[in-house]
Coordinates of C-alpha atoms (C1' of nucleotides) in Angstrom, one line a residue:
Chain A
M164 CA 22.3 -85.7 54.2
M165 CA 22.0 -83.4 57.3
T166 CA 20.9 -79.8 56.6
K167 CA 23.4 -77.0 58.1
P168 CA 22.1 -74.7 60.7
N169 CA 21.5 -71.3 59.1
F170 CA 23.1 -68.2 60.4
Y171 CA 22.5 -64.6 59.3
I172 CA 24.8 -61.5 60.6
T173 CA 24.8 -58.2 59.5
T174 CA 26.9 -54.9 59.6
P175 CA 25.3 -51.6 59.8
I176 CA 25.0 -49.9 56.4
Y177 CA 27.5 -47.2 56.5
Y178 CA 27.0 -43.5 55.6
P179 CA 28.9 -42.6 52.4
S180 CA 29.4 -39.0 53.3
D181 CA 33.1 -39.8 53.6
N182 CA 35.6 -42.4 53.3
L183 CA 35.6 -45.3 56.1
H184 CA 37.9 -45.3 58.9
I185 CA 39.4 -47.7 61.2
G186 CA 36.4 -47.8 63.5
H187 CA 34.1 -49.0 60.5
A188 CA 36.7 -51.4 59.6
Y189 CA 36.5 -53.0 63.2
T190 CA 32.6 -53.4 62.9
T191 CA 32.7 -55.2 59.5
V192 CA 36.0 -57.4 60.4
A193 CA 34.2 -58.4 63.7
A194 CA 31.3 -59.6 61.5
D195 CA 33.2 -61.3 59.1
S196 CA 35.1 -63.3 61.7
M197 CA 31.7 -64.2 62.9
A198 CA 30.4 -65.3 59.7
R199 CA 33.6 -67.0 58.9
F200 CA 33.7 -68.8 62.1
K201 CA 30.2 -70.0 61.4
R202 CA 30.8 -71.3 58.1
L203 CA 34.1 -73.1 59.6
T204 CA 31.8 -74.7 62.1
G205 CA 29.2 -76.1 59.5
H206 CA 26.7 -73.3 59.2
D207 CA 25.1 -72.1 56.2
V208 CA 25.9 -68.5 56.5
W209 CA 24.4 -65.2 55.0
F210 CA 26.4 -62.0 55.8
L211 CA 25.1 -58.7 54.8
T212 CA 26.7 -55.3 54.7
G213 CA 26.0 -52.1 52.6
S214 CA 25.5 -48.5 52.4
D215 CA 22.9 -46.0 53.5
E216 CA 23.0 -43.4 50.9
H217 CA 20.1 -40.9 51.1
G218 CA 19.5 -37.7 53.1
Q219 CA 20.4 -34.1 53.1
K220 CA 23.8 -34.5 54.0
I221 CA 24.4 -36.4 51.0
E222 CA 22.7 -34.1 48.7
R223 CA 24.5 -31.2 49.9
A224 CA 28.0 -33.0 49.6
A225 CA 27.0 -33.8 46.1
K226 CA 26.2 -30.5 45.4
N227 CA 29.2 -29.1 46.6
K228 CA 31.1 -31.4 44.2
N229 CA 29.0 -30.5 41.4
Q230 CA 27.7 -33.9 41.1
T231 CA 24.3 -35.6 41.1
P232 CA 23.7 -37.5 44.5
K233 CA 24.2 -40.8 42.8
E234 CA 27.5 -39.9 40.9
Y235 CA 28.8 -38.9 44.3
V236 CA 27.7 -42.1 46.4
D237 CA 28.7 -44.4 43.7
H238 CA 32.2 -43.0 44.0
I239 CA 32.3 -43.4 47.7
V240 CA 30.7 -46.7 47.7
D241 CA 33.2 -48.2 45.5
G242 CA 35.7 -47.1 48.2
F243 CA 33.7 -49.1 50.5
K244 CA 34.0 -52.1 48.5
R245 CA 37.6 -51.9 48.0
L246 CA 38.3 -51.7 51.5
W247 CA 36.4 -54.9 52.3
E248 CA 38.1 -56.6 49.3
R249 CA 41.2 -55.4 51.1
L250 CA 40.5 -56.6 54.6
D251 CA 39.3 -59.8 53.3
V252 CA 35.6 -59.2 54.3
S253 CA 33.7 -62.1 53.0
Y254 CA 30.2 -60.7 52.6
N255 CA 27.6 -62.5 50.7
D256 CA 25.8 -59.4 49.5
F257 CA 26.0 -55.6 49.7
I258 CA 23.0 -53.6 50.1
R259 CA 22.6 -50.0 48.9
T260 CA 19.7 -48.0 49.9
T261 CA 19.4 -46.7 46.3
D262 CA 19.0 -50.2 45.0
E263 CA 15.6 -50.6 43.3
R264 CA 15.0 -53.9 45.1
H265 CA 15.4 -51.9 48.5
R266 CA 13.2 -49.0 47.3
K267 CA 10.2 -51.3 46.6
V268 CA 10.2 -52.8 50.2
V269 CA 10.7 -49.6 51.8
Q270 CA 7.5 -48.1 49.8
Q271 CA 5.6 -51.2 50.7
F272 CA 6.3 -51.1 54.2
F273 CA 5.3 -47.5 54.5
N274 CA 2.2 -48.1 52.7
T275 CA 1.1 -51.0 55.1
L276 CA 1.9 -49.0 57.9
Y277 CA 0.2 -46.0 56.7
E278 CA -3.0 -48.2 55.9
Q279 CA -3.2 -49.9 59.3
G280 CA -3.1 -46.4 60.9
D281 CA 0.6 -47.0 62.2
I282 CA 1.8 -44.1 60.2
Y283 CA -0.2 -40.6 60.2
K284 CA 0.2 -37.2 59.0
S285 CA 1.1 -34.3 61.4
A286 CA 3.7 -31.7 61.6
Y287 CA 7.2 -31.7 62.7
E288 CA 8.2 -28.7 64.8
G289 CA 12.0 -27.9 64.8
W290 CA 14.3 -25.2 64.9
Y291 CA 15.9 -24.2 61.6
C292 CA 19.2 -22.5 61.0
T293 CA 18.9 -20.8 57.7
P294 CA 22.6 -20.2 56.9
C295 CA 23.1 -23.7 57.7
E296 CA 20.1 -25.2 56.0
T297 CA 19.4 -27.6 58.8
F298 CA 16.6 -28.7 61.3
F299 CA 17.6 -29.1 64.8
T300 CA 15.6 -30.4 67.7
E301 CA 15.1 -28.5 71.0
Y302 CA 17.8 -30.8 72.4
Q303 CA 20.3 -30.4 69.7
L304 CA 20.4 -26.5 70.4
A305 CA 23.4 -25.0 72.1
D306 CA 22.0 -22.3 74.4
G307 CA 19.1 -22.0 72.1
K308 CA 21.4 -21.1 69.0
C309 CA 22.5 -23.4 66.2
P310 CA 25.0 -25.8 67.5
D311 CA 27.4 -25.7 64.3
C312 CA 27.4 -21.9 63.6
Q313 CA 26.0 -20.2 66.9
R314 CA 23.6 -17.9 65.1
E315 CA 19.8 -17.7 65.8
V316 CA 17.5 -20.4 64.7
E317 CA 13.7 -20.1 63.8
K318 CA 11.2 -22.2 64.8
V319 CA 9.4 -24.0 62.0
R320 CA 6.7 -26.3 61.4
E321 CA 6.9 -28.9 58.5
E322 CA 4.4 -31.2 57.5
S323 CA 5.5 -34.7 58.2
Y324 CA 4.4 -38.3 58.4
F325 CA 4.8 -40.0 61.9
F326 CA 5.2 -43.5 62.9
R327 CA 3.1 -44.5 65.8
Q328 CA 5.7 -46.4 67.9
S329 CA 4.6 -45.1 71.3
K330 CA 1.8 -47.4 70.7
Y331 CA 4.0 -50.5 71.0
A332 CA 6.2 -49.5 74.0
E333 CA 4.5 -51.9 76.3
R334 CA 4.7 -54.8 73.8
W335 CA 8.6 -53.8 73.4
L336 CA 8.8 -53.9 77.3
K337 CA 7.5 -57.0 77.4
F338 CA 9.2 -58.6 74.6
I339 CA 12.7 -57.7 76.4
E340 CA 11.6 -58.9 79.6
E341 CA 11.0 -62.2 77.8
N342 CA 14.0 -62.2 75.7
P343 CA 16.7 -60.7 78.3
D344 CA 19.4 -61.5 75.6
F345 CA 18.1 -59.5 72.9
I346 CA 20.5 -56.5 73.5
Q347 CA 24.1 -57.2 74.3
P348 CA 25.8 -56.3 76.3
V349 CA 23.5 -56.1 79.3
S350 CA 24.5 -52.4 80.1
R351 CA 22.8 -51.6 76.8
R352 CA 19.8 -53.5 77.2
N353 CA 19.3 -51.3 80.7
E354 CA 19.8 -47.9 79.1
M355 CA 17.4 -49.1 76.6
V356 CA 14.7 -50.1 78.9
S357 CA 15.2 -47.0 81.1
F358 CA 14.8 -45.0 77.6
V359 CA 11.5 -46.6 76.8
N360 CA 10.5 -46.2 80.5
Q361 CA 10.7 -42.6 80.1
G362 CA 8.2 -42.5 77.7
L363 CA 8.4 -43.1 73.8
E364 CA 7.3 -40.2 71.3
D365 CA 6.2 -41.2 67.8
L366 CA 9.0 -40.8 65.4
C367 CA 9.2 -38.7 62.4
V368 CA 9.5 -40.6 59.2
S369 CA 9.1 -38.3 56.4
R370 CA 10.6 -35.0 55.0
T371 CA 9.7 -32.5 52.5
T372 CA 12.8 -30.3 52.7
F373 CA 15.0 -32.3 50.4
D374 CA 14.5 -35.0 47.6
W375 CA 17.4 -37.3 47.8
G376 CA 15.4 -40.3 49.1
I377 CA 12.8 -42.9 48.6
Q378 CA 9.6 -41.1 47.9
V379 CA 6.3 -41.6 49.8
P380 CA 4.1 -43.6 47.5
F381 CA 0.9 -41.8 48.3
D382 CA 2.3 -38.5 48.9
P383 CA 5.1 -37.6 46.6
K384 CA 6.2 -34.4 47.8
H385 CA 7.4 -36.5 50.9
V386 CA 10.6 -38.6 51.0
V387 CA 11.0 -41.5 53.7
Y388 CA 13.0 -40.4 56.5
V389 CA 16.0 -42.0 57.8
W390 CA 15.2 -45.2 60.0
V391 CA 12.5 -46.5 58.1
D392 CA 14.8 -46.4 54.9
A393 CA 17.8 -47.5 56.6
L394 CA 16.7 -50.5 58.8
T395 CA 14.6 -52.0 56.1
N396 CA 18.0 -53.0 54.3
Y397 CA 18.3 -56.1 56.6
I398 CA 15.3 -57.7 54.9
S399 CA 15.0 -56.1 51.6
A400 CA 18.5 -57.5 50.9
L401 CA 17.0 -60.8 51.4
G402 CA 14.4 -60.4 48.7
Y403 CA 11.3 -60.0 51.1
G404 CA 8.2 -58.9 49.3
T405 CA 9.5 -60.0 45.8
E406 CA 8.8 -62.9 43.7
D407 CA 11.7 -64.6 44.9
E408 CA 11.7 -64.7 48.8
E409 CA 13.9 -67.8 49.3
L410 CA 16.8 -66.0 51.0
Y411 CA 14.2 -64.3 53.4
R412 CA 12.6 -67.5 54.3
K413 CA 15.7 -69.1 54.9
F414 CA 17.7 -66.5 56.7
W415 CA 15.0 -64.4 58.4
P416 CA 14.9 -63.7 61.4
A417 CA 18.6 -62.5 61.8
D418 CA 20.8 -64.2 64.2
I419 CA 23.0 -60.9 65.0
H420 CA 22.8 -57.4 63.9
L421 CA 26.0 -56.2 64.8
V422 CA 26.3 -52.4 65.2
G423 CA 28.4 -49.6 67.0
K424 CA 27.1 -48.5 70.8
D425 CA 26.0 -45.1 68.8
I426 CA 23.2 -46.6 67.0
V427 CA 22.0 -49.5 69.4
R428 CA 18.7 -47.4 70.3
F429 CA 17.7 -47.4 66.6
H430 CA 18.4 -51.0 66.3
T431 CA 16.8 -52.2 69.6
I432 CA 13.8 -49.9 69.7
I433 CA 12.7 -48.8 66.3
W434 CA 13.6 -51.7 64.1
P435 CA 11.8 -54.2 66.4
I436 CA 8.9 -52.0 66.9
M437 CA 8.8 -51.5 63.2
L438 CA 8.8 -55.2 62.8
M439 CA 6.1 -55.8 65.4
A440 CA 3.7 -53.2 63.6
L441 CA 4.4 -55.2 60.3
N442 CA 3.8 -58.6 62.2
L443 CA 7.2 -59.9 61.2
P444 CA 9.9 -61.8 63.3
L445 CA 12.3 -59.9 65.1
P446 CA 15.9 -60.5 64.9
K447 CA 17.4 -62.7 67.6
K448 CA 20.1 -60.4 68.8
V449 CA 21.4 -57.1 68.5
I450 CA 25.0 -56.6 69.7
G451 CA 26.3 -53.0 70.5
H452 CA 30.3 -53.0 70.3
G453 CA 32.6 -50.4 71.9
W454 CA 34.6 -48.0 69.9
L455 CA 38.1 -48.0 69.1
L456 CA 39.4 -44.8 70.7
L457 CA 42.6 -43.0 70.2
D458 CA 45.0 -41.6 72.7
S459 CA 43.7 -38.2 72.0
G460 CA 40.1 -39.2 72.5
K461 CA 37.3 -40.0 69.8
M462 CA 38.3 -40.4 66.1
S463 CA 36.7 -37.7 64.2
K464 CA 37.4 -36.0 61.0
S465 CA 37.2 -32.5 62.5
K466 CA 40.0 -33.3 64.8
G467 CA 42.1 -34.7 61.7
N468 CA 43.0 -37.9 63.7
V469 CA 41.2 -40.2 61.6
V470 CA 43.2 -43.5 60.9
D471 CA 43.0 -44.9 57.4
P472 CA 42.8 -48.7 57.4
H473 CA 44.5 -48.8 54.1
V474 CA 47.7 -47.3 55.4
L475 CA 47.9 -49.7 58.1
V476 CA 47.2 -52.7 55.9
D477 CA 50.0 -51.5 53.6
K478 CA 52.4 -51.1 56.6
Y479 CA 51.4 -54.4 58.5
G480 CA 49.2 -56.6 56.5
V481 CA 45.5 -57.5 56.6
D482 CA 46.0 -60.5 59.2
A483 CA 48.0 -58.3 61.7
V484 CA 45.4 -55.5 61.4
R485 CA 42.4 -57.8 61.7
Y486 CA 44.2 -59.6 64.7
F487 CA 44.8 -56.5 66.6
L488 CA 41.2 -55.1 66.0
L489 CA 39.7 -58.4 67.0
R490 CA 42.0 -59.0 70.1
E491 CA 42.3 -55.5 71.4
L492 CA 38.5 -54.9 72.0
P493 CA 37.0 -56.8 74.8
F494 CA 33.5 -57.6 74.3
G495 CA 31.2 -54.4 74.6
S496 CA 33.9 -52.4 76.0
D497 CA 36.0 -49.6 74.2
G498 CA 39.5 -50.2 73.1
V499 CA 42.6 -47.9 72.5
Y500 CA 44.2 -47.6 69.3
S501 CA 47.9 -46.5 68.9
E502 CA 50.3 -47.5 66.4
E503 CA 52.4 -48.7 69.5
A504 CA 49.5 -50.8 70.7
L505 CA 49.2 -52.5 67.3
V506 CA 53.1 -53.1 67.1
K507 CA 53.2 -54.6 70.6
R508 CA 50.6 -57.0 69.5
I509 CA 52.1 -57.9 66.4
N510 CA 55.3 -58.5 68.3
T511 CA 54.2 -60.2 71.2
D512 CA 51.4 -62.5 70.0
L513 CA 51.9 -63.0 66.7
A514 CA 55.7 -62.9 66.2
N515 CA 57.1 -64.0 69.5
D516 CA 54.3 -66.5 70.5
Y517 CA 52.7 -68.0 67.5
G518 CA 55.3 -67.4 64.6
N519 CA 58.4 -68.2 66.6
L520 CA 56.7 -71.4 67.7
L521 CA 56.3 -72.6 64.2
A522 CA 60.1 -71.4 63.4
R523 CA 61.7 -72.9 66.2
S524 CA 59.9 -76.1 65.9
S525 CA 60.0 -76.6 62.4
T526 CA 63.8 -76.0 62.3
M527 CA 64.1 -78.8 64.8
M528 CA 62.1 -81.0 62.8
E529 CA 64.3 -80.5 59.8
K530 CA 67.5 -80.6 61.8
Y531 CA 66.8 -83.8 64.1
Q532 CA 64.4 -85.6 61.8
Q533 CA 65.2 -84.7 58.2
G534 CA 61.8 -83.0 58.1
V535 CA 59.7 -85.9 58.6
L536 CA 57.6 -86.2 61.5
Q537 CA 57.2 -89.6 63.3
T538 CA 54.3 -91.3 65.0
P539 CA 54.3 -90.3 68.6
G540 CA 55.0 -92.8 71.4
V541 CA 53.0 -93.0 74.8
P542 CA 52.3 -89.6 76.4
E543 CA 54.2 -88.8 79.3
G544 CA 55.0 -85.9 81.4
P545 CA 53.8 -82.7 80.3
D546 CA 52.2 -84.3 77.3
T547 CA 49.1 -85.0 79.1
E548 CA 48.5 -81.4 80.1
L549 CA 49.2 -80.1 76.6
I550 CA 46.9 -82.5 74.9
D551 CA 44.1 -81.9 77.3
L552 CA 44.5 -78.3 76.7
A553 CA 44.4 -78.8 73.1
T554 CA 41.4 -80.9 73.2
K555 CA 39.5 -78.4 75.5
T556 CA 40.6 -75.2 73.5
P557 CA 38.2 -75.6 70.6
V558 CA 35.3 -76.1 73.0
L559 CA 36.2 -73.0 74.6
V560 CA 36.6 -70.9 71.6
Q561 CA 33.2 -72.2 70.4
E562 CA 31.7 -70.9 73.6
Y563 CA 33.2 -67.6 73.4
M564 CA 32.1 -67.1 69.9
E565 CA 28.7 -68.2 70.7
K566 CA 28.7 -65.1 73.2
C567 CA 30.4 -63.2 70.4
E568 CA 33.5 -62.8 72.8
I569 CA 36.0 -62.5 69.8
S570 CA 38.6 -61.0 72.0
N571 CA 38.5 -63.9 74.4
A572 CA 38.3 -66.6 71.7
L573 CA 41.7 -65.4 70.6
A574 CA 42.9 -65.3 74.1
A575 CA 42.0 -69.0 74.6
I576 CA 43.8 -69.9 71.5
W577 CA 46.9 -68.1 72.4
Q578 CA 47.0 -69.5 75.9
M579 CA 47.5 -72.9 74.1
V580 CA 50.3 -71.6 71.9
G581 CA 51.8 -70.2 74.9
R582 CA 51.5 -73.4 76.7
A583 CA 53.3 -75.0 73.6
N584 CA 56.3 -72.6 74.2
K585 CA 56.6 -73.7 77.7
Y586 CA 56.4 -77.5 76.6
L587 CA 59.3 -77.1 74.4
E588 CA 61.3 -75.8 77.4
E589 CA 60.3 -78.6 79.5
T590 CA 60.8 -81.4 77.2
A591 CA 63.9 -79.7 75.6
P592 CA 63.9 -81.6 72.4
W593 CA 67.5 -80.1 71.7
T594 CA 68.8 -82.1 74.6
L595 CA 66.9 -85.2 73.4
A596 CA 68.4 -85.0 70.1
K597 CA 71.9 -84.8 71.4
N598 CA 71.2 -87.8 73.9
G599 CA 69.8 -89.8 71.1
Q600 CA 66.5 -90.2 72.8
T601 CA 64.8 -90.4 69.5
E602 CA 61.3 -92.0 70.4
R603 CA 61.0 -89.2 73.1
L604 CA 62.1 -86.4 70.6
N605 CA 59.6 -88.0 68.1
T606 CA 56.8 -87.7 70.3
V607 CA 57.6 -84.4 71.4
L608 CA 58.3 -82.7 68.0
Y609 CA 54.9 -84.4 66.7
N610 CA 52.9 -82.9 69.5
V611 CA 54.1 -79.4 68.9
A612 CA 53.3 -79.8 65.2
E613 CA 49.9 -81.0 66.3
I614 CA 49.3 -77.9 68.4
I615 CA 50.1 -75.5 65.4
R616 CA 47.8 -77.2 63.3
F617 CA 45.1 -76.8 66.0
A618 CA 45.9 -73.2 66.6
T619 CA 46.0 -72.3 62.8
V620 CA 42.5 -74.1 62.1
M621 CA 41.2 -72.0 65.1
A622 CA 42.6 -68.8 63.9
T623 CA 41.5 -69.1 60.4
P624 CA 38.2 -67.1 60.9
F625 CA 40.2 -64.2 62.2
M626 CA 43.2 -64.4 60.1
P627 CA 42.2 -65.6 56.6
N628 CA 45.5 -65.6 55.0
L629 CA 47.3 -67.7 57.6
P630 CA 46.4 -71.0 56.6
S631 CA 47.7 -70.6 53.1
R632 CA 51.0 -69.6 54.8
V633 CA 51.3 -72.4 57.3
W634 CA 50.1 -75.4 55.7
P635 CA 52.9 -75.6 53.2
Q636 CA 55.3 -75.4 56.1
L637 CA 53.4 -78.1 58.2
G638 CA 53.4 -80.1 54.8
I639 CA 49.6 -80.4 54.7
E640 CA 48.5 -78.0 52.2
D641 CA 46.9 -80.9 50.1
K642 CA 45.3 -82.4 52.9
P643 CA 42.0 -80.2 53.3
E644 CA 40.5 -82.6 55.6
L645 CA 43.2 -81.6 58.2
H646 CA 42.0 -78.1 57.8
T647 CA 38.4 -78.1 59.2
W648 CA 37.0 -77.8 62.5
E649 CA 35.9 -81.3 62.8
S650 CA 39.6 -82.2 62.3
L651 CA 40.4 -81.0 65.6
T652 CA 40.7 -84.2 67.4
W653 CA 44.1 -85.2 68.9
A654 CA 46.6 -87.1 66.7
K655 CA 44.8 -86.6 63.3
L656 CA 48.1 -85.3 61.9
P657 CA 49.7 -88.2 60.0
G658 CA 52.7 -89.8 61.4
D659 CA 54.8 -89.2 58.4
T660 CA 54.0 -85.7 57.6
T661 CA 57.0 -83.8 55.8
V662 CA 57.5 -80.4 57.5
K663 CA 59.3 -77.7 55.6
R664 CA 60.7 -74.7 57.4
G665 CA 59.7 -71.7 55.4
E666 CA 59.2 -67.7 55.6
V667 CA 58.9 -66.1 59.0
L668 CA 55.3 -65.5 59.2
F669 CA 55.3 -62.2 61.2
P670 CA 58.7 -60.4 61.4
R671 CA 59.2 -58.4 64.5
I672 CA 58.8 -54.7 64.0
D673 CA 61.3 -52.3 65.6
L674 CA 59.4 -50.0 68.0
K675 CA 61.9 -47.5 67.6
S676 CA 61.4 -47.2 63.9
L677 CA 58.0 -45.5 64.7
E678 CA 59.4 -42.7 66.4
V679 CA 60.8 -41.1 63.3
Chain B
rC241 C1' 19.1 -35.3 93.6
rG242 C1' 16.8 -37.7 85.7
rC243 C1' 18.7 -43.3 84.9
rG244 C1' 22.9 -46.5 85.0
rG245 C1' 28.1 -48.0 85.3
rG246 C1' 33.2 -47.4 87.0
rA247 C1' 37.5 -45.8 90.6
rU248 C1' 42.3 -52.7 92.3
rA249 C1' 50.5 -52.9 91.1
rG250 C1' 53.8 -48.0 85.9
rA251 C1' 49.5 -49.2 82.0
rG252 C1' 45.2 -52.0 80.5
rC253 C1' 42.2 -55.3 83.2
rA254 C1' 40.0 -60.2 86.3
rG255 C1' 38.2 -60.7 91.0
rU256 C1' 32.1 -66.0 91.7
rU257 C1' 28.0 -66.8 97.3
rG258 C1' 32.8 -62.0 102.5
rG259 C1' 38.2 -65.7 104.8
rU260 C1' 46.0 -64.9 103.0
rA261 C1' 45.0 -59.7 96.1
rG262 C1' 45.4 -62.3 90.3
rC263 C1' 46.2 -61.9 84.7
rU264 C1' 48.6 -59.4 80.3
rC265 C1' 52.3 -55.9 78.9
rG266 C1' 56.2 -53.1 80.8
rU267 C1' 60.8 -53.3 84.4
rC268 C1' 64.8 -56.1 86.9
rG269 C1' 67.5 -60.8 87.8
rG270 C1' 68.4 -65.8 86.0
rG271 C1' 68.1 -70.0 82.8
rC272 C1' 68.4 -72.3 77.8
rU273 C1' 70.4 -72.1 72.9
rC274 C1' 65.8 -75.0 68.9
rA275 C1' 63.7 -70.0 67.4
rU276 C1' 61.9 -63.9 64.8
rA277 C1' 67.9 -60.4 70.6
rA278 C1' 62.8 -64.9 70.5
rC279 C1' 61.5 -68.7 74.5
rC280 C1' 61.3 -70.3 80.0
rC281 C1' 61.7 -69.4 85.2
rG282 C1' 62.0 -65.8 89.3
rA283 C1' 61.6 -61.0 91.7
rA284 C1' 60.2 -55.9 92.5
rG285 C1' 55.7 -53.1 92.7
rG286 C1' 49.1 -52.3 95.4
rU287 C1' 47.1 -48.9 102.9
rC288 C1' 42.1 -52.6 96.4
rG289 C1' 39.3 -43.5 95.1
rA290 C1' 38.2 -41.0 100.4
rG291 C1' 35.7 -41.5 105.2
rG292 C1' 32.6 -44.4 108.4
rG293 C1' 29.6 -48.8 109.8
rU294 C1' 28.4 -54.3 110.2
rU295 C1' 31.5 -58.7 111.0
rC296 C1' 36.1 -63.2 114.3
rA297 C1' 37.2 -61.6 109.1
rA298 C1' 35.2 -56.8 103.5
rG299 C1' 38.3 -55.3 97.2
rU300 C1' 33.7 -58.2 98.2
rC301 C1' 27.9 -56.2 102.3
rC302 C1' 25.6 -51.0 104.3
rC303 C1' 25.9 -45.2 104.3
rU304 C1' 28.5 -40.7 103.1
rC305 C1' 31.9 -37.9 100.1
rU306 C1' 35.1 -37.0 95.6
rC307 C1' 36.2 -37.8 90.6
rC308 C1' 35.5 -40.3 85.8
rC309 C1' 32.3 -42.4 81.9
rG310 C1' 27.5 -44.2 79.4
rC311 C1' 22.3 -43.2 78.1
rA312 C1' 18.8 -38.9 78.2
rA313 C1' 14.8 -39.1 70.7
rC314 C1' 14.8 -38.0 65.3
rC315 C1' 23.1 -36.2 62.3
rA316 C1' 24.0 -41.2 60.2

RNA sequence: CGCGGGAUAGAGCAGUUGGUAGCUCGUCGGGCUCAUAACCCGAAGGUCGAGGGUUCAAGUCCCUCUCCCGCAACCA
């Protein structure tokens, strides 16, 4: 038996200082659709997500609620998981930085780096705002004052451990030169290269001013600080350094770390350098996607304009919300969210083009053929063009997905759907029926049914609930062999399939109803 | 003068090596009647940010200017 190729994809681990918004949902749904696509096309997939639970912010937030940090994060992380379930996110594992399995690996890494001299003790100099109990760097200060409360800050020195990342700058630059595709999109890579060219400083990797974190094994008053803790999740979750390293051996290095553009730097510089220092293989690719912006600017809690994904799912359904997110953000660029844009997408693409294609054609099949398809005759006229397009589209979609261009992949599928609607006008089956041109009628309706099957198979990774609603209408719910990627060869659909007109897939939404 | 990217129809974007400016949505007109007032066809609408230059020919190359946006280190 042939072994499947492996594919390992990750999302960032989100910080549970608050509930997640639609932006986080975008990242995770995008990763999910990649994971589902790879599974559909015959890969052995490992899809990881999780939560980054340590730090002063969490410690303080818990205190405000009179909870232990652990109680506090448990609650929020439950919310993360509920959201992912709601959005049909098919993760294989959920790593929490408070997991025991994670702690061990972080401590081991810290030890190793320390023993080989890549971590050393020094002092972290910063500015401290006593009322806010927060450290700021020189760069963060606003006019020399606290950026939060505008009061005076004082210079303090804190004993800290540092990671000698500056030592690896040359090696990093060489790596990027040899692996130009490592950072996507290219614009981000250029930013990172110029950042490193400006000179890398060593990285502060421990703190003594709070306790909520992983202890530095050889110096217990220190807690491991941020990135060494957080980034390690990508391999601690695979059981690296434990008695069972099977997943690690199988899936590392990761194929894709999918991250938002705000954390590209940490994933493309700190993480690879850490791995270099540890002599471990580097991930193959880091993709920094854009943000979903609001008309009113960036989404932020302080602006009170955060969009809750639960509300959207309640209102419009999972598949529609997923489709919108995946279709609306071109690769690497920002997209704009507005409820109007969402509804427009649902109406034009899902209701008018795709849903209506199924509705109109299934009606004709019932009306003119008693619901039973017939074997198609010899292709003529526009048939060839339609069939050609259907044959090419899966290849195109696969190419786009290889480049992680999800939006383009969807556009390609919908181009085929659009062609099918046009095909119906060209062939006018209602006229064929009237004139008793049965053979031609059979061919036309068969071709459209087959197009719908193609579109639905290809759309599955993006809208996982679609197939279970479409297959019964197409009469192939009991034929799993017709639901696979491999089945996307023309005319696989049996000639005697029984079609049954069913529910409207995506009802049109009245835009005016939004203005209430 | 920190590095880099933009400025193209009402909106959002494509425009390879320079040779009659395209796509999606929206608007208007027509067609069809199988369909979720859906679908198909057609039209209007752009001095391609401003100015200068190279060229037979520039959105596409060069220079200057204006305006936007990323990155510029320890909040994830």
